Amino acid sequence: KQEVTQIPAALSVPEGENLVLNCSFTDSAIYNLQWFRQDPGKGLTSLLLIQSSQREQTSGRLNASLDKSSGRSTLYIAASQPGDSATYLCAVNGNQGGKLIFGQGTELSVKP
Amino acid sequence: GAGVSQSPSNKVTEKGKDVELRCDPISGHTALYWYRQRLGQGLEFLIYFQGNSAPDKSGLPSDRFSAERTGESVSTLTIQRTQQEDSAVYLCASSGSSGTDTQYFGPGTRLTVL
């Protein structure tokens, strides 16, 4: 059974810092991995999707990496801003069709 | 274009009543998913529709839960005889022709069972 773990559960940083969020998964047989952000009381916003054949994806200040063999992904946020404050979720699309298995999330707070 | 929409945004019901939640996917998306997020917990997969294939119902927690989808359009999630543990935010997502494409989420329906 696929399990997804995110570390840390919460993180508080001053504005301008670079930071890394971690995601690990137990079954390396995945199609892709997706990072989302969730703002309080809102739905999920897709940030990046990495296919299993890819090593990384970049969008603006965000860079996500994938090491499928070791069951790890990281989300790197450069030059963090208060607007980046949200909960970041990692989700794995495994070998059972399109359903996503989510981690518990990392709650990020960026202080001005 | 329009994103995924869900209605109602909030629903308060009494224990034992039936509720119906609606999801309108992005036009042209053949895959549609329902997830549940209970307070303080992660998202749980409930059910997945892909085109005209039989849905993947493996995440439905009990036979009180059911969902339908007409073609590649609207889906409804029905919960019969609601219980307090059904209180959660119910999220719908859709994706393109491949079940492995990016999933786009709606804003969710917050269900409170008193």
PDB file of C-alpha atoms in Angstrom:
ATOM      1  CA  LYS A   1       0.000   0.000   0.000  1.00  0.00           C
ATOM      2  CA  GLN A   2       1.420   3.363  -1.044  1.00  0.00           C
ATOM      3  CA  GLU A   3       2.133   5.766   1.794  1.00  0.00           C
ATOM      4  CA  VAL A   4       3.264   9.359   1.382  1.00  0.00           C
ATOM      5  CA  THR A   5       5.062  11.279   4.115  1.00  0.00           C
ATOM      6  CA  GLN A   6       5.916  14.968   4.208  1.00  0.00           C
ATOM      7  CA  ILE A   7       8.531  16.532   6.417  1.00  0.00           C
ATOM      8  CA  PRO A   8       8.433  18.945   8.149  1.00  0.00           C
ATOM      9  CA  ALA A   9       4.774  19.233   9.161  1.00  0.00           C
ATOM     10  CA  ALA A  10       5.215  22.959   9.677  1.00  0.00           C
ATOM     11  CA  LEU A  11       7.869  25.485   8.783  1.00  0.00           C
ATOM     12  CA  SER A  12       8.280  29.176   9.558  1.00  0.00           C
ATOM     13  CA  VAL A  13      10.898  31.251   7.748  1.00  0.00           C
ATOM     14  CA  PRO A  14      11.692  34.934   7.276  1.00  0.00           C
ATOM     15  CA  GLU A  15      10.943  36.504   3.934  1.00  0.00           C
ATOM     16  CA  GLY A  16      13.659  36.057   1.335  1.00  0.00           C
ATOM     17  CA  GLU A  17      14.919  32.670   2.483  1.00  0.00           C
ATOM     18  CA  ASN A  18      15.278  29.711   0.163  1.00  0.00           C
ATOM     19  CA  LEU A  19      13.615  26.590   1.509  1.00  0.00           C
ATOM     20  CA  VAL A  20      13.088  22.902   0.773  1.00  0.00           C
ATOM     21  CA  LEU A  21      10.025  20.799   1.455  1.00  0.00           C
ATOM     22  CA  ASN A  22      10.397  17.036   1.503  1.00  0.00           C
ATOM     23  CA  CYS A  23       8.131  14.238   0.363  1.00  0.00           C
ATOM     24  CA  SER A  24       8.786  10.508   0.520  1.00  0.00           C
ATOM     25  CA  PHE A  25       6.745   7.577  -0.770  1.00  0.00           C
ATOM     26  CA  THR A  26       6.988   3.863  -0.101  1.00  0.00           C
ATOM     27  CA  ASP A  27       6.213   2.352  -3.526  1.00  0.00           C
ATOM     28  CA  SER A  28       8.455   3.544  -6.344  1.00  0.00           C
ATOM     29  CA  ALA A  29       6.088   2.245  -9.060  1.00  0.00           C
ATOM     30  CA  ILE A  30       4.483   5.600  -9.821  1.00  0.00           C
ATOM     31  CA  TYR A  31       3.282   7.374 -12.952  1.00  0.00           C
ATOM     32  CA  ASN A  32       3.913  10.852 -11.657  1.00  0.00           C
ATOM     33  CA  LEU A  33       4.080  13.068  -8.603  1.00  0.00           C
ATOM     34  CA  GLN A  34       2.240  16.335  -8.166  1.00  0.00           C
ATOM     35  CA  TRP A  35       2.808  19.258  -5.796  1.00  0.00           C
ATOM     36  CA  PHE A  36      -0.127  21.427  -4.739  1.00  0.00           C
ATOM     37  CA  ARG A  37      -0.673  24.390  -2.493  1.00  0.00           C
ATOM     38  CA  GLN A  38      -3.775  24.800  -0.388  1.00  0.00           C
ATOM     39  CA  ASP A  39      -4.800  28.123   1.087  1.00  0.00           C
ATOM     40  CA  PRO A  40      -7.075  28.126   4.172  1.00  0.00           C
ATOM     41  CA  GLY A  41     -10.666  27.380   3.240  1.00  0.00           C
ATOM     42  CA  LYS A  42      -9.790  26.952  -0.420  1.00  0.00           C
ATOM     43  CA  GLY A  43      -9.298  24.120  -2.859  1.00  0.00           C
ATOM     44  CA  LEU A  44      -5.973  22.896  -4.174  1.00  0.00           C
ATOM     45  CA  THR A  45      -3.862  24.708  -6.728  1.00  0.00           C
ATOM     46  CA  SER A  46      -1.566  22.571  -8.846  1.00  0.00           C
ATOM     47  CA  LEU A  47       2.033  23.790  -8.764  1.00  0.00           C
ATOM     48  CA  LEU A  48       4.112  21.212 -10.588  1.00  0.00           C
ATOM     49  CA  LEU A  49       3.708  17.733 -12.012  1.00  0.00           C
ATOM     50  CA  ILE A  50       6.731  15.486 -12.559  1.00  0.00           C
ATOM     51  CA  GLN A  51       6.324  12.420 -14.717  1.00  0.00           C
ATOM     52  CA  SER A  52       8.093   9.264 -13.547  1.00  0.00           C
ATOM     53  CA  SER A  53      10.616   9.580 -16.398  1.00  0.00           C
ATOM     54  CA  GLN A  54      11.591  13.125 -15.374  1.00  0.00           C
ATOM     55  CA  ARG A  55      14.050  14.270 -12.735  1.00  0.00           C
ATOM     56  CA  GLU A  56      12.780  17.781 -12.149  1.00  0.00           C
ATOM     57  CA  GLN A  57      10.332  20.488 -13.150  1.00  0.00           C
ATOM     58  CA  THR A  58      10.590  24.236 -12.725  1.00  0.00           C
ATOM     59  CA  SER A  59       8.018  26.994 -12.604  1.00  0.00           C
ATOM     60  CA  GLY A  60       9.172  30.467 -11.670  1.00  0.00           C
ATOM     61  CA  ARG A  61      10.665  30.358  -8.172  1.00  0.00           C
ATOM     62  CA  LEU A  62       9.620  26.732  -7.707  1.00  0.00           C
ATOM     63  CA  ASN A  63      11.676  23.678  -8.550  1.00  0.00           C
ATOM     64  CA  ALA A  64      10.553  20.137  -7.862  1.00  0.00           C
ATOM     65  CA  SER A  65      12.822  17.125  -8.108  1.00  0.00           C
ATOM     66  CA  LEU A  66      12.017  13.436  -8.225  1.00  0.00           C
ATOM     67  CA  ASP A  67      14.195  10.462  -7.313  1.00  0.00           C
ATOM     68  CA  LYS A  68      11.854   7.593  -8.005  1.00  0.00           C
ATOM     69  CA  SER A  69      14.253   4.830  -7.030  1.00  0.00           C
ATOM     70  CA  SER A  70      14.696   6.221  -3.532  1.00  0.00           C
ATOM     71  CA  GLY A  71      11.071   7.295  -3.209  1.00  0.00           C
ATOM     72  CA  ARG A  72      11.778  10.970  -2.662  1.00  0.00           C
ATOM     73  CA  SER A  73      10.753  14.341  -4.014  1.00  0.00           C
ATOM     74  CA  THR A  74      11.667  17.836  -2.932  1.00  0.00           C
ATOM     75  CA  LEU A  75      10.039  21.183  -3.587  1.00  0.00           C
ATOM     76  CA  TYR A  76      12.493  24.062  -3.578  1.00  0.00           C
ATOM     77  CA  ILE A  77      11.130  27.581  -3.143  1.00  0.00           C
ATOM     78  CA  ALA A  78      13.551  30.396  -3.901  1.00  0.00           C
ATOM     79  CA  ALA A  79      13.413  33.840  -2.336  1.00  0.00           C
ATOM     80  CA  SER A  80      10.301  33.096  -0.305  1.00  0.00           C
ATOM     81  CA  GLN A  81       7.556  35.735   0.025  1.00  0.00           C
ATOM     82  CA  PRO A  82       4.694  36.167   2.518  1.00  0.00           C
ATOM     83  CA  GLY A  83       2.308  35.227  -0.300  1.00  0.00           C
ATOM     84  CA  ASP A  84       3.900  31.777  -0.361  1.00  0.00           C
ATOM     85  CA  SER A  85       2.342  31.055   3.045  1.00  0.00           C
ATOM     86  CA  ALA A  86       0.061  28.057   2.583  1.00  0.00           C
ATOM     87  CA  THR A  87      -0.037  24.315   3.074  1.00  0.00           C
ATOM     88  CA  TYR A  88       1.965  22.410   0.475  1.00  0.00           C
ATOM     89  CA  LEU A  89       0.794  18.948  -0.468  1.00  0.00           C
ATOM     90  CA  CYS A  90       2.638  16.211  -2.265  1.00  0.00           C
ATOM     91  CA  ALA A  91       0.587  13.565  -4.088  1.00  0.00           C
ATOM     92  CA  VAL A  92       1.621  10.403  -5.877  1.00  0.00           C
ATOM     93  CA  ASN A  93      -0.183   8.854  -8.831  1.00  0.00           C
ATOM     94  CA  GLY A  94       0.621   5.174  -8.504  1.00  0.00           C
ATOM     95  CA  ASN A  95      -0.108   2.050 -10.477  1.00  0.00           C
ATOM     96  CA  GLN A  96      -3.845   2.019  -9.808  1.00  0.00           C
ATOM     97  CA  GLY A  97      -5.070   4.485 -12.362  1.00  0.00           C
ATOM     98  CA  GLY A  98      -5.400   8.185 -11.789  1.00  0.00           C
ATOM     99  CA  LYS A  99      -6.148   8.372  -8.092  1.00  0.00           C
ATOM    100  CA  LEU A 100      -3.738  10.438  -6.024  1.00  0.00           C
ATOM    101  CA  ILE A 101      -2.324   9.404  -2.669  1.00  0.00           C
ATOM    102  CA  PHE A 102      -1.596  12.518  -0.620  1.00  0.00           C
ATOM    103  CA  GLY A 103       0.831  13.332   2.115  1.00  0.00           C
ATOM    104  CA  GLN A 104      -0.319  15.193   5.209  1.00  0.00           C
ATOM    105  CA  GLY A 105       1.186  18.440   3.965  1.00  0.00           C
ATOM    106  CA  THR A 106       3.701  21.002   5.158  1.00  0.00           C
ATOM    107  CA  GLU A 107       2.253  24.216   6.570  1.00  0.00           C
ATOM    108  CA  LEU A 108       4.534  27.051   5.499  1.00  0.00           C
ATOM    109  CA  SER A 109       4.565  30.489   7.061  1.00  0.00           C
ATOM    110  CA  VAL A 110       6.760  33.205   5.553  1.00  0.00           C
ATOM    111  CA  LYS A 111       7.179  36.162   7.891  1.00  0.00           C
ATOM    112  CA  PRO A 112       7.641  39.661   6.445  1.00  0.00           C
TER     113      PRO A 112
ATOM    114  CA  GLY B   1     -11.611  28.923 -19.399  1.00  0.00           C
ATOM    115  CA  ALA B   2     -13.760  28.009 -16.420  1.00  0.00           C
ATOM    116  CA  GLY B   3     -12.280  25.782 -13.771  1.00  0.00           C
ATOM    117  CA  VAL B   4     -13.882  22.990 -11.787  1.00  0.00           C
ATOM    118  CA  SER B   5     -16.963  24.164  -9.943  1.00  0.00           C
ATOM    119  CA  GLN B   6     -18.752  22.559  -7.027  1.00  0.00           C
ATOM    120  CA  SER B   7     -22.058  23.183  -5.340  1.00  0.00           C
ATOM    121  CA  PRO B   8     -23.134  23.885  -2.745  1.00  0.00           C
ATOM    122  CA  SER B   9     -20.072  25.521  -1.186  1.00  0.00           C
ATOM    123  CA  ASN B  10     -21.424  24.751   2.272  1.00  0.00           C
ATOM    124  CA  LYS B  11     -23.998  22.233   3.444  1.00  0.00           C
ATOM    125  CA  VAL B  12     -25.287  21.734   6.965  1.00  0.00           C
ATOM    126  CA  THR B  13     -27.509  18.733   7.515  1.00  0.00           C
ATOM    127  CA  GLU B  14     -28.917  16.675  10.331  1.00  0.00           C
ATOM    128  CA  LYS B  15     -27.707  13.200  11.101  1.00  0.00           C
ATOM    129  CA  GLY B  16     -29.643  10.622   9.115  1.00  0.00           C
ATOM    130  CA  LYS B  17     -30.498  12.885   6.178  1.00  0.00           C
ATOM    131  CA  ASP B  18     -29.313  12.272   2.637  1.00  0.00           C
ATOM    132  CA  VAL B  19     -27.155  14.842   0.843  1.00  0.00           C
ATOM    133  CA  GLU B  20     -26.153  15.330  -2.766  1.00  0.00           C
ATOM    134  CA  LEU B  21     -23.016  17.176  -3.820  1.00  0.00           C
ATOM    135  CA  ARG B  22     -22.417  18.362  -7.358  1.00  0.00           C
ATOM    136  CA  CYS B  23     -19.268  18.756  -9.440  1.00  0.00           C
ATOM    137  CA  ASP B  24     -18.900  20.408 -12.849  1.00  0.00           C
ATOM    138  CA  PRO B  25     -15.537  19.448 -14.372  1.00  0.00           C
ATOM    139  CA  ILE B  26     -13.491  21.444 -16.817  1.00  0.00           C
ATOM    140  CA  SER B  27     -15.016  21.101 -20.277  1.00  0.00           C
ATOM    141  CA  GLY B  28     -13.378  18.316 -22.262  1.00  0.00           C
ATOM    142  CA  HIS B  29     -11.859  16.570 -19.254  1.00  0.00           C
ATOM    143  CA  THR B  30     -12.688  12.877 -19.356  1.00  0.00           C
ATOM    144  CA  ALA B  31     -11.394  11.975 -15.897  1.00  0.00           C
ATOM    145  CA  LEU B  32     -13.173  13.065 -12.716  1.00  0.00           C
ATOM    146  CA  TYR B  33     -12.236  12.369  -9.114  1.00  0.00           C
ATOM    147  CA  TRP B  34     -13.794  12.809  -5.694  1.00  0.00           C
ATOM    148  CA  TYR B  35     -11.693  13.220  -2.566  1.00  0.00           C
ATOM    149  CA  ARG B  36     -12.529  13.915   1.068  1.00  0.00           C
ATOM    150  CA  GLN B  37     -10.588  15.990   3.582  1.00  0.00           C
ATOM    151  CA  ARG B  38     -11.615  15.610   7.194  1.00  0.00           C
ATOM    152  CA  LEU B  39     -10.519  18.190   9.729  1.00  0.00           C
ATOM    153  CA  GLY B  40      -6.843  17.822  10.539  1.00  0.00           C
ATOM    154  CA  GLN B  41      -6.404  14.917   8.138  1.00  0.00           C
ATOM    155  CA  GLY B  42      -5.027  14.449   4.666  1.00  0.00           C
ATOM    156  CA  LEU B  43      -7.011  14.052   1.481  1.00  0.00           C
ATOM    157  CA  GLU B  44      -8.561  10.644   0.924  1.00  0.00           C
ATOM    158  CA  PHE B  45      -9.470   9.312  -2.503  1.00  0.00           C
ATOM    159  CA  LEU B  46     -13.119   8.300  -2.844  1.00  0.00           C
ATOM    160  CA  ILE B  47     -13.980   7.493  -6.467  1.00  0.00           C
ATOM    161  CA  TYR B  48     -12.629   8.009  -9.997  1.00  0.00           C
ATOM    162  CA  PHE B  49     -14.435   8.147 -13.354  1.00  0.00           C
ATOM    163  CA  GLN B  50     -12.554   7.799 -16.639  1.00  0.00           C
ATOM    164  CA  GLY B  51     -14.632   8.207 -19.775  1.00  0.00           C
ATOM    165  CA  ASN B  52     -17.079   5.353 -20.246  1.00  0.00           C
ATOM    166  CA  SER B  53     -15.058   2.864 -18.187  1.00  0.00           C
ATOM    167  CA  ALA B  54     -16.412   1.407 -14.970  1.00  0.00           C
ATOM    168  CA  PRO B  55     -15.578   3.804 -12.120  1.00  0.00           C
ATOM    169  CA  ASP B  56     -12.935   2.978  -9.535  1.00  0.00           C
ATOM    170  CA  LYS B  57     -14.973   2.953  -6.314  1.00  0.00           C
ATOM    171  CA  SER B  58     -12.215   1.535  -4.133  1.00  0.00           C
ATOM    172  CA  GLY B  59     -12.071   4.592  -1.854  1.00  0.00           C
ATOM    173  CA  LEU B  60     -15.730   4.810  -0.914  1.00  0.00           C
ATOM    174  CA  PRO B  61     -15.844   4.304   2.874  1.00  0.00           C
ATOM    175  CA  SER B  62     -19.234   2.587   3.064  1.00  0.00           C
ATOM    176  CA  ASP B  63     -22.250   1.646   0.988  1.00  0.00           C
ATOM    177  CA  ARG B  64     -23.902   4.876   2.128  1.00  0.00           C
ATOM    178  CA  PHE B  65     -21.676   6.656  -0.393  1.00  0.00           C
ATOM    179  CA  SER B  66     -22.358   6.567  -4.112  1.00  0.00           C
ATOM    180  CA  ALA B  67     -21.523   8.688  -7.124  1.00  0.00           C
ATOM    181  CA  GLU B  68     -22.714   9.047 -10.660  1.00  0.00           C
ATOM    182  CA  ARG B  69     -21.448  10.763 -13.738  1.00  0.00           C
ATOM    183  CA  THR B  70     -23.358  11.352 -16.939  1.00  0.00           C
ATOM    184  CA  GLY B  71     -21.002  10.948 -19.886  1.00  0.00           C
ATOM    185  CA  GLU B  72     -18.128  13.387 -19.515  1.00  0.00           C
ATOM    186  CA  SER B  73     -20.067  16.049 -17.672  1.00  0.00           C
ATOM    187  CA  VAL B  74     -21.522  16.650 -14.247  1.00  0.00           C
ATOM    188  CA  SER B  75     -20.998  14.263 -11.361  1.00  0.00           C
ATOM    189  CA  THR B  76     -22.989  13.930  -8.169  1.00  0.00           C
ATOM    190  CA  LEU B  77     -21.788  12.388  -4.924  1.00  0.00           C
ATOM    191  CA  THR B  78     -24.596  11.140  -2.712  1.00  0.00           C
ATOM    192  CA  ILE B  79     -24.287  10.314   0.950  1.00  0.00           C
ATOM    193  CA  GLN B  80     -27.255   8.508   2.454  1.00  0.00           C
ATOM    194  CA  ARG B  81     -28.162   8.493   6.143  1.00  0.00           C
ATOM    195  CA  THR B  82     -25.377  10.930   6.981  1.00  0.00           C
ATOM    196  CA  GLN B  83     -23.315  10.425  10.129  1.00  0.00           C
ATOM    197  CA  GLN B  84     -21.266  12.963  12.071  1.00  0.00           C
ATOM    198  CA  GLU B  85     -18.046  11.336  10.860  1.00  0.00           C
ATOM    199  CA  ASP B  86     -19.064  12.271   7.310  1.00  0.00           C
ATOM    200  CA  SER B  87     -18.364  15.927   8.156  1.00  0.00           C
ATOM    201  CA  ALA B  88     -15.546  16.993   5.871  1.00  0.00           C
ATOM    202  CA  VAL B  89     -14.659  19.042   2.826  1.00  0.00           C
ATOM    203  CA  TYR B  90     -15.488  17.101  -0.316  1.00  0.00           C
ATOM    204  CA  LEU B  91     -13.230  18.004  -3.218  1.00  0.00           C
ATOM    205  CA  CYS B  92     -13.728  17.236  -6.865  1.00  0.00           C
ATOM    206  CA  ALA B  93     -10.983  17.255  -9.492  1.00  0.00           C
ATOM    207  CA  SER B  94     -10.813  16.666 -13.219  1.00  0.00           C
ATOM    208  CA  SER B  95      -8.034  15.931 -15.675  1.00  0.00           C
ATOM    209  CA  GLY B  96      -7.577  15.529 -19.409  1.00  0.00           C
ATOM    210  CA  SER B  97      -7.841  12.444 -21.544  1.00  0.00           C
ATOM    211  CA  SER B  98      -5.168  10.600 -19.621  1.00  0.00           C
ATOM    212  CA  GLY B  99      -5.779   9.616 -16.043  1.00  0.00           C
ATOM    213  CA  THR B 100      -2.201  10.596 -15.344  1.00  0.00           C
ATOM    214  CA  ASP B 101      -2.512  14.239 -16.371  1.00  0.00           C
ATOM    215  CA  THR B 102      -2.489  17.172 -13.958  1.00  0.00           C
ATOM    216  CA  GLN B 103      -5.577  17.155 -11.756  1.00  0.00           C
ATOM    217  CA  TYR B 104      -7.384  20.459 -11.319  1.00  0.00           C
ATOM    218  CA  PHE B 105      -9.402  20.860  -8.165  1.00  0.00           C
ATOM    219  CA  GLY B 106     -12.622  22.659  -7.404  1.00  0.00           C
ATOM    220  CA  PRO B 107     -13.120  24.803  -4.278  1.00  0.00           C
ATOM    221  CA  GLY B 108     -14.840  21.997  -2.394  1.00  0.00           C
ATOM    222  CA  THR B 109     -18.098  21.526  -0.518  1.00  0.00           C
ATOM    223  CA  ARG B 110     -17.892  21.812   3.247  1.00  0.00           C
ATOM    224  CA  LEU B 111     -20.345  19.320   4.739  1.00  0.00           C
ATOM    225  CA  THR B 112     -21.324  19.579   8.383  1.00  0.00           C
ATOM    226  CA  VAL B 113     -23.477  16.856   9.898  1.00  0.00           C
ATOM    227  CA  LEU B 114     -25.084  17.883  13.179  1.00  0.00           C
TER     228      LEU B 114
END
